[in-house]
């Protein structure tokens, strides 16, 4: 069971959540771009259909994205700055997902009529704004707090300078265990 | 596991290619150093997080969507899915341009293994973009079969490139805040004698196992921030001081000596700061209480 969860979450230094977010964010972006292009009068009939298909793809990709995101979330120690930020990320992303569901429902009739609906367009733009905010918060978790980034047993500063590792004697090439923030060990 | 594979890829990069990458970095560095507003924009300094990893979601996701829509169209014969696939491909190509610009900015400062992997990452992405542009051209000419094959190949190559990009971030910590594992003492600890810090000196001391930069501001206030540059880990105490700003010796990121705020990129994260006091002739530090 724990192996299965590890497979779902991804191994140390190989998180599953981050690449999955590319699929859903990219599909939503395509959908909203098509809503805007169609509303602006560019190939409206094709854009109306394409937008719904792309948002559908985004919602499908959101399922594994939410599952892996929640698994990572519950691994974060409570009452830490990273966990607080993750809670905001979670709330904003759930709201964005709900708005994309509403966008889908709003554009459903437009798919059949070949038109971009006003509710679909407005909900889509609102959902996209939340998506950008939520995505930025998620990026901050990885890049500010190093969530799911491998922690090394030597300062990265030293690891970057050719020759300094050998000189400092902290680590010889090929040895030394490293962990990511969840404490999973990874062979070097 | 796959980090090992990535390391093998890095080792397989021929020396001439890495030499060429190194040669190519110098003019790129010069270009960006002369344009602080442009590089602050591309580095993500204005946003407070690196910009490249966020922008890459658009082409990767759009091309994944195009592939999925091609599959749907092939299975159902839906003309709507065909047109949506073409649109998704076009959105991905448009989104690849800002991703490439920010990626080039990120690549300019890398050395060693990171540079070798990032160079392969960039070359694969150029190849993937070329295939996707060719695919769009074939689709516009009505050659749907060739268009689908080209973009599927493009997705495979761009996906491999994205995998290497993920290794750079999550495996090697490129552009990850280099102070994230720093610990700060919650109670005051003595780090130096007051007499050791004269005038406009900057000095590296150690508190709780973390290297800290101490200095007096021009108004005479004692200040302390993390000494390891949040960008790629350069030692700030070896940098140059200009007023109350210290410039990292490695890539020229500039920070306020007292608040730790980024004055100029490529760094995007503020340096953690400390509370400082003097007590019995000693300079003492602790974590800020408003943290």
Coordinates of C-alpha atoms in Angstrom, one line a residue:
Chain A
X1 CA 0.0 0.0 0.0
X2 CA 2.7 2.4 0.9
X3 CA 4.5 1.5 -2.3
X4 CA 1.4 2.3 -4.2
X5 CA 1.1 5.7 -2.5
X6 CA 4.7 6.4 -3.2
X7 CA 4.1 5.5 -6.9
X8 CA 1.2 7.9 -7.0
X9 CA 3.0 10.7 -5.3
X10 CA 6.2 10.1 -7.2
X11 CA 9.7 9.2 -5.8
X12 CA 12.0 11.7 -4.0
X13 CA 12.9 14.4 -6.4
X14 CA 10.3 13.1 -8.9
X15 CA 7.0 14.5 -7.7
X16 CA 3.9 13.5 -9.7
X17 CA 1.8 16.6 -8.9
X18 CA 4.0 19.2 -10.6
X19 CA 3.9 17.7 -14.2
X20 CA 0.2 16.8 -13.8
X21 CA -0.6 20.4 -13.2
X22 CA 1.0 21.2 -16.6
X23 CA -1.7 19.1 -18.3
X24 CA -4.6 20.7 -16.6
X25 CA -3.3 24.3 -16.6
X26 CA -2.4 24.0 -20.3
X27 CA -5.7 22.6 -21.3
X28 CA -7.6 25.2 -19.4
X29 CA -5.5 27.9 -21.0
X30 CA -6.3 26.5 -24.4
X31 CA -10.0 26.5 -23.5
X32 CA -10.1 30.1 -22.2
X33 CA -8.0 31.3 -25.2
X34 CA -10.6 29.7 -27.5
X35 CA -13.5 31.3 -25.6
X36 CA -11.8 34.7 -26.0
X37 CA -10.9 34.2 -29.6
X38 CA -14.5 33.0 -30.4
X39 CA -16.1 35.9 -28.6
X40 CA -13.8 38.2 -30.6
X41 CA -15.3 36.8 -33.7
X42 CA -12.5 34.5 -34.8
X43 CA -14.0 31.2 -36.1
X44 CA -16.7 31.4 -33.4
X45 CA -18.3 28.1 -34.3
X46 CA -15.1 26.1 -34.1
X47 CA -13.8 28.0 -31.0
X48 CA -17.1 27.3 -29.2
X49 CA -16.7 23.6 -29.7
X50 CA -13.0 23.5 -29.1
X51 CA -13.2 25.5 -25.9
X52 CA -15.6 23.0 -24.3
X53 CA -13.4 20.1 -25.4
X54 CA -10.3 21.7 -24.0
X55 CA -12.0 22.6 -20.7
X56 CA -13.3 19.0 -20.5
X57 CA -9.7 17.8 -20.9
X58 CA -8.6 20.2 -18.2
X59 CA -11.2 18.8 -15.8
X60 CA -10.3 15.2 -16.6
X61 CA -6.6 16.0 -16.0
X62 CA -7.6 17.8 -12.8
X63 CA -8.6 14.5 -11.1
X64 CA -5.2 13.0 -10.8
X65 CA -3.8 16.5 -10.1
X66 CA -6.1 16.9 -7.1
X67 CA -5.3 13.4 -5.8
X68 CA -1.6 13.9 -5.9
X69 CA -1.8 17.4 -4.6
X70 CA -3.8 16.3 -1.6
X71 CA -1.4 13.5 -0.8
X72 CA 1.5 16.0 -0.8
X73 CA -0.6 18.4 1.2
X74 CA -1.2 15.9 4.1
X75 CA 2.6 15.2 4.2
X76 CA 3.4 18.8 5.1
X77 CA 4.0 19.3 8.8
X78 CA 1.2 21.3 10.4
X79 CA 1.7 24.9 11.7
X80 CA 4.5 25.6 9.2
X81 CA 4.6 28.5 6.8
X82 CA 4.6 26.0 3.9
X83 CA 1.5 24.3 5.1
X84 CA -0.3 27.6 5.5
X85 CA 0.6 28.5 1.9
X86 CA -0.4 25.1 0.8
X87 CA -3.8 25.6 2.4
X88 CA -4.3 28.9 0.4
X89 CA -3.1 27.0 -2.8
X90 CA -5.6 24.3 -2.1
X91 CA -8.5 26.6 -1.5
X92 CA -7.8 28.8 -4.6
X93 CA -7.4 25.7 -6.8
X94 CA -10.6 24.1 -5.6
X95 CA -12.4 27.4 -6.3
X96 CA -10.8 27.6 -9.8
X97 CA -11.9 24.0 -10.5
X98 CA -15.4 24.8 -9.4
X99 CA -15.5 27.8 -11.7
X100 CA -14.2 25.7 -14.6
X101 CA -17.0 23.2 -13.9
X102 CA -19.4 26.2 -14.1
X103 CA -17.7 27.4 -17.3
X104 CA -18.3 23.9 -18.8
X105 CA -21.9 24.0 -17.8
X106 CA -22.2 27.6 -19.1
X107 CA -20.7 26.7 -22.5
X108 CA -22.5 23.4 -22.9
X109 CA -25.3 25.0 -24.9
X110 CA -22.8 27.0 -26.9
X111 CA -21.1 23.8 -28.0
X112 CA -24.4 22.7 -29.6
X113 CA -25.2 26.1 -31.1
X114 CA -21.6 26.9 -32.2
X115 CA -21.5 30.1 -30.2
X116 CA -19.4 31.4 -27.2
X117 CA -21.9 32.0 -24.4
X118 CA -21.6 35.1 -22.2
X119 CA -21.7 33.1 -19.0
X120 CA -19.1 30.7 -20.4
X121 CA -16.8 33.5 -21.3
X122 CA -17.1 35.4 -18.0
X123 CA -16.8 32.3 -15.9
X124 CA -13.9 31.1 -18.0
X125 CA -12.0 34.3 -17.5
X126 CA -12.7 34.4 -13.8
X127 CA -11.6 30.7 -13.4
X128 CA -8.4 31.5 -15.3
X129 CA -7.6 34.4 -13.0
X130 CA -7.9 32.1 -10.0
X131 CA -5.9 29.4 -11.8
X132 CA -3.0 31.9 -12.3
X133 CA -3.1 32.9 -8.6
X134 CA -3.3 29.3 -7.4
X135 CA -0.6 28.2 -9.8
X136 CA 1.7 30.9 -8.5
X137 CA 1.1 29.9 -4.9
X138 CA 1.9 26.3 -5.9
X139 CA 5.1 27.4 -7.6
X140 CA 6.1 29.2 -4.4
X141 CA 5.7 26.0 -2.4
X142 CA 8.3 24.3 -4.6
X143 CA 10.6 27.2 -5.2
X144 CA 10.4 29.2 -2.0
X145 CA 10.0 26.4 0.6
X146 CA 11.6 23.5 -1.5
X147 CA 8.5 21.3 -1.1
X148 CA 9.3 18.0 -2.9
X149 CA 12.8 19.3 -3.8
X150 CA 15.6 16.9 -2.8
X151 CA 17.6 18.2 0.2
X152 CA 21.2 17.5 -0.1
X153 CA 23.7 16.6 2.5
X154 CA 26.0 19.3 1.2
X155 CA 25.1 22.9 0.7
X156 CA 24.0 23.5 -2.9
X157 CA 26.5 26.4 -3.0
X158 CA 29.3 23.9 -2.5
X159 CA 27.8 21.4 -4.9
X160 CA 27.8 24.0 -7.7
X161 CA 31.5 24.8 -7.5
X162 CA 33.6 22.4 -9.4
X163 CA 36.2 20.8 -7.1
X164 CA 34.9 22.2 -3.8
X165 CA 33.2 19.0 -2.8
X166 CA 36.4 17.0 -2.9
X167 CA 38.3 19.8 -1.2
X168 CA 35.7 20.2 1.7
X169 CA 35.6 16.4 2.2
X170 CA 32.0 16.6 3.1
X171 CA 31.0 14.0 0.6
X172 CA 32.9 11.8 -1.8
X173 CA 31.4 11.4 -5.3
X174 CA 28.7 8.7 -5.4
X175 CA 28.1 8.3 -1.7
X176 CA 25.9 10.0 0.8
X177 CA 22.1 9.6 1.2
X178 CA 19.8 12.4 0.3
X179 CA 16.3 13.0 1.3
X180 CA 13.5 15.2 0.2
X181 CA 11.4 17.1 2.7
X182 CA 9.1 14.1 3.4
X183 CA 12.2 12.2 4.6
X184 CA 12.2 9.7 1.8
X185 CA 15.6 8.5 1.2
X186 CA 17.0 8.4 -2.3
X187 CA 20.1 6.6 -3.5
X188 CA 22.6 8.9 -5.0
Chain B
X1 CA 16.5 6.2 -10.1
X2 CA 15.7 8.5 -12.9
X3 CA 18.0 11.1 -11.4
X4 CA 20.7 8.6 -12.2
X5 CA 19.5 8.5 -15.8
X6 CA 19.6 12.2 -15.9
X7 CA 23.1 12.2 -14.6
X8 CA 24.0 9.7 -17.3
X9 CA 22.5 12.1 -19.9
X10 CA 24.6 14.9 -18.4
X11 CA 27.7 12.8 -18.6
X12 CA 27.0 11.8 -22.2
X13 CA 27.0 15.4 -23.3
X14 CA 30.1 15.7 -25.4
X15 CA 32.7 18.2 -24.1
X16 CA 32.5 20.3 -27.3
X17 CA 28.8 20.9 -26.8
X18 CA 29.3 22.0 -23.2
X19 CA 32.2 24.2 -24.4
X20 CA 29.9 25.7 -27.0
X21 CA 27.2 26.3 -24.3
X22 CA 29.8 28.0 -22.1
X23 CA 30.9 30.2 -25.0
X24 CA 27.3 31.1 -25.8
X25 CA 26.6 32.0 -22.1
X26 CA 29.0 35.0 -22.1
X27 CA 27.1 37.2 -24.6
X28 CA 23.8 36.2 -23.1
X29 CA 25.0 37.2 -19.6
X30 CA 26.3 40.5 -21.0
X31 CA 23.1 41.2 -22.8
X32 CA 21.0 40.7 -19.7
X33 CA 23.4 42.4 -17.3
X34 CA 23.0 45.6 -19.4
X35 CA 19.2 45.4 -19.2
X36 CA 18.2 45.0 -15.6
X37 CA 14.5 45.7 -16.2
X38 CA 14.3 43.0 -18.9
X39 CA 16.1 40.4 -16.8
X40 CA 14.1 41.2 -13.7
X41 CA 11.0 40.6 -15.8
X42 CA 12.2 37.3 -17.3
X43 CA 13.8 36.0 -14.1
X44 CA 10.6 36.5 -12.1
X45 CA 12.1 39.0 -9.6
X46 CA 8.9 41.2 -9.9
X47 CA 6.7 38.2 -9.1
X48 CA 8.8 36.7 -6.2
X49 CA 9.0 33.2 -7.8
X50 CA 10.8 32.0 -10.9
X51 CA 8.8 32.7 -14.1
X52 CA 10.0 30.0 -16.4
X53 CA 8.5 26.9 -14.6
X54 CA 5.1 28.7 -14.6
X55 CA 5.1 29.7 -18.3
X56 CA 6.1 26.2 -19.4
X57 CA 2.7 24.8 -18.3
X58 CA 1.1 26.6 -21.3
X59 CA 3.0 24.8 -24.1
X60 CA 3.2 21.5 -22.3
X61 CA -0.5 21.4 -21.4
X62 CA -1.6 22.8 -24.8
X63 CA 0.4 20.2 -26.7
X64 CA -0.9 17.4 -24.5
X65 CA -4.4 18.7 -25.2
X66 CA -3.7 18.7 -28.9
X67 CA -2.6 15.1 -28.7
X68 CA -5.7 14.1 -26.7
X69 CA -8.0 15.9 -29.1
X70 CA -6.2 14.3 -32.1
X71 CA -6.9 10.9 -30.5
X72 CA -10.6 11.8 -30.0
X73 CA -10.8 13.1 -33.6
X74 CA -9.2 9.9 -35.0
X75 CA -11.5 7.7 -33.0
X76 CA -14.8 9.6 -33.6
X77 CA -14.1 11.5 -36.8
X78 CA -15.3 14.7 -35.0
X79 CA -14.5 17.8 -37.0
X80 CA -14.8 19.9 -33.9
X81 CA -12.1 17.9 -32.2
X82 CA -9.9 18.3 -35.3
X83 CA -10.3 22.1 -35.2
X84 CA -9.8 22.2 -31.4
X85 CA -6.5 20.2 -31.8
X86 CA -5.3 22.7 -34.3
X87 CA -6.2 25.5 -32.0
X88 CA -4.5 23.9 -29.0
X89 CA -1.4 23.3 -31.1
X90 CA -1.3 27.0 -32.0
X91 CA -1.8 28.1 -28.4
X92 CA 1.1 25.9 -27.4
X93 CA 3.4 27.4 -30.1
X94 CA 2.5 30.9 -29.0
X95 CA 3.1 29.9 -25.3
X96 CA 6.5 28.4 -26.2
X97 CA 8.0 31.8 -27.0
X98 CA 7.8 33.4 -23.6
X99 CA 8.8 30.0 -22.1
X100 CA 11.9 30.0 -24.3
X101 CA 12.8 33.6 -23.4
X102 CA 12.6 32.9 -19.7
X103 CA 14.4 29.6 -20.1
X104 CA 17.3 31.3 -21.8
X105 CA 17.5 33.8 -19.0
X106 CA 17.6 30.9 -16.4
X107 CA 20.2 29.0 -18.4
X108 CA 22.7 31.9 -18.6
X109 CA 24.0 31.4 -15.0
X110 CA 24.2 27.6 -14.8
X111 CA 27.5 25.7 -14.6
X112 CA 28.7 22.1 -14.5
X113 CA 26.1 19.3 -14.5
X114 CA 23.2 21.8 -14.4
X115 CA 24.4 23.5 -17.5
X116 CA 24.9 20.3 -19.4
X117 CA 21.3 19.1 -18.5
X118 CA 19.8 22.5 -19.2
X119 CA 21.6 22.6 -22.6
X120 CA 20.1 19.2 -23.6
X121 CA 16.7 20.4 -22.2
X122 CA 16.9 23.6 -24.4
X123 CA 18.0 21.7 -27.6
X124 CA 15.2 19.1 -27.1
X125 CA 12.7 22.0 -26.7
X126 CA 13.9 23.7 -29.9
X127 CA 13.5 20.4 -31.7
X128 CA 10.0 19.8 -30.2
X129 CA 8.9 23.4 -31.1
X130 CA 10.2 22.9 -34.7
X131 CA 8.1 19.7 -35.0
X132 CA 5.0 21.4 -33.7
X133 CA 5.4 24.3 -36.0
X134 CA 5.9 21.9 -38.9
X135 CA 2.8 20.1 -37.8
X136 CA 0.7 23.3 -37.8
X137 CA 2.0 24.0 -41.3
X138 CA 1.0 20.6 -42.5
X139 CA -2.5 20.9 -40.9
X140 CA -3.0 24.3 -42.6
X141 CA -2.2 22.7 -45.9
X142 CA -4.8 20.0 -45.2
X143 CA -2.3 17.1 -44.5
X144 CA -3.9 16.0 -41.3
X145 CA -2.2 12.7 -41.1
X146 CA 1.3 14.2 -41.4
X147 CA 0.3 17.0 -39.0
X148 CA -0.8 14.5 -36.3
X149 CA 2.4 12.5 -36.7
X150 CA 4.6 15.5 -36.4
X151 CA 2.9 16.9 -33.3
X152 CA 2.9 13.5 -31.6
X153 CA 6.7 13.3 -32.2
X154 CA 7.0 16.9 -31.0
X155 CA 5.1 16.1 -27.8
X156 CA 7.3 13.1 -27.1
X157 CA 10.4 15.3 -27.5
X158 CA 9.1 18.3 -25.6
X159 CA 7.9 15.9 -22.9
X160 CA 11.4 14.4 -22.5
X161 CA 12.7 18.0 -22.3
X162 CA 10.1 18.8 -19.6
X163 CA 11.2 15.8 -17.7
X164 CA 14.8 17.1 -17.7
X165 CA 13.4 20.5 -16.6
X166 CA 11.7 18.8 -13.7
X167 CA 15.0 17.1 -12.7
X168 CA 16.7 20.5 -12.7
X169 CA 14.1 21.9 -10.3
X170 CA 13.2 19.0 -8.0
X171 CA 16.3 16.9 -8.3
X172 CA 19.1 19.5 -8.5
X173 CA 17.3 22.5 -6.9
X174 CA 18.0 25.0 -9.8
X175 CA 16.1 28.2 -9.1
X176 CA 14.8 26.8 -5.8
X177 CA 15.4 29.2 -2.9
X178 CA 18.9 28.3 -1.6
X179 CA 18.1 29.5 1.9
X180 CA 15.0 27.2 2.3
X181 CA 16.8 24.8 4.6
X182 CA 18.4 27.6 6.7
X183 CA 17.7 27.4 10.4
X184 CA 17.5 30.6 12.6
X185 CA 18.1 30.6 16.4
X186 CA 14.9 31.5 18.3
X187 CA 16.9 33.0 21.2
X188 CA 19.8 35.5 20.9
X189 CA 23.2 34.0 20.3
X190 CA 26.5 35.8 20.3
X191 CA 28.2 35.7 16.9
X192 CA 31.0 38.3 17.0
X193 CA 32.7 41.0 19.1
X194 CA 31.4 44.5 18.4
X195 CA 35.0 45.5 17.6
X196 CA 35.2 43.0 14.8
X197 CA 32.8 45.0 12.7
X198 CA 34.2 48.4 11.8
X199 CA 32.7 51.1 9.6
X200 CA 31.2 49.8 6.4
X201 CA 32.6 46.3 6.7
X202 CA 30.5 43.2 5.9
X203 CA 31.3 40.0 7.8
X204 CA 30.2 36.4 7.6
X205 CA 29.4 34.7 10.9
X206 CA 27.7 31.4 11.8
X207 CA 24.5 31.2 13.8
X208 CA 22.7 27.8 14.3
X209 CA 24.9 26.3 11.6
X210 CA 23.8 28.9 9.1
X211 CA 26.1 31.5 7.5
X212 CA 24.9 35.0 8.3
X213 CA 26.1 38.3 6.9
X214 CA 26.4 41.2 9.4
X215 CA 27.0 44.8 8.6
X216 CA 26.2 48.3 9.9
X217 CA 23.9 50.4 7.7
X218 CA 25.1 53.9 6.7
X219 CA 22.9 55.3 9.5
X220 CA 24.8 53.0 11.9
X221 CA 22.1 50.4 12.5
X222 CA 23.3 46.8 13.0
X223 CA 21.8 44.5 10.3
X224 CA 22.0 40.8 9.5
X225 CA 20.7 38.7 6.6
X226 CA 21.5 35.1 5.4
X227 CA 24.9 35.0 3.7
X228 CA 24.1 32.4 1.2
X229 CA 22.5 34.0 -1.9
X230 CA 19.0 32.7 -2.4
X231 CA 19.5 32.5 -6.2
X232 CA 22.3 29.9 -6.6
X233 CA 24.1 30.0 -3.3
X234 CA 26.9 32.6 -3.8
X235 CA 28.7 33.9 -0.7
X236 CA 27.4 37.5 -0.2
X237 CA 30.3 38.4 2.1
X238 CA 32.6 38.1 -0.8
X239 CA 30.5 40.5 -2.9
X240 CA 30.7 44.3 -3.3
X241 CA 28.9 46.7 -1.1
X242 CA 27.3 49.9 -2.5
X243 CA 25.7 52.0 0.2
X244 CA 23.2 49.7 2.0
X245 CA 23.1 47.2 -0.9
X246 CA 25.3 44.1 -1.3
X247 CA 25.9 42.5 -4.7
X248 CA 26.4 38.7 -4.9
X249 CA 29.9 37.9 -6.4
X250 CA 28.5 35.1 -8.5
X251 CA 25.6 36.5 -10.6
X252 CA 25.2 40.0 -9.4
X253 CA 21.9 39.8 -7.6
X254 CA 21.6 42.8 -5.2
X255 CA 20.0 42.8 -1.8
X256 CA 19.2 45.3 0.9
X257 CA 21.7 44.7 3.7
X258 CA 19.1 45.3 6.4
X259 CA 15.7 44.0 5.0
X260 CA 17.2 41.3 2.7
X261 CA 14.8 42.5 0.0
X262 CA 15.9 41.9 -3.6
X263 CA 17.0 45.1 -5.3
X264 CA 18.0 43.5 -8.6
X265 CA 17.7 39.9 -9.9
X266 CA 18.4 37.3 -11.0
X267 CA 17.5 36.4 -7.4
X268 CA 13.7 36.3 -6.8
X269 CA 13.6 35.5 -3.1
X270 CA 14.5 38.0 -0.3
X271 CA 17.3 36.9 2.0
X272 CA 16.0 35.8 5.4
X273 CA 16.8 38.6 7.9
X274 CA 17.7 38.5 11.6
X275 CA 17.1 40.7 14.6
X276 CA 20.4 42.0 15.9
X277 CA 21.5 43.6 19.2
X278 CA 24.7 44.3 21.1
X279 CA 25.0 42.8 24.6
X280 CA 28.2 43.2 26.7
X281 CA 30.3 44.1 23.7
X282 CA 29.0 41.1 21.7
X283 CA 26.8 41.2 18.5
X284 CA 23.9 38.8 19.0
X285 CA 21.3 37.5 16.5
X286 CA 18.0 35.7 16.6
X287 CA 15.1 34.9 14.2
X288 CA 12.8 37.9 13.7
X289 CA 9.9 37.8 16.0
X290 CA 7.4 39.2 13.5
X291 CA 8.1 36.2 11.3

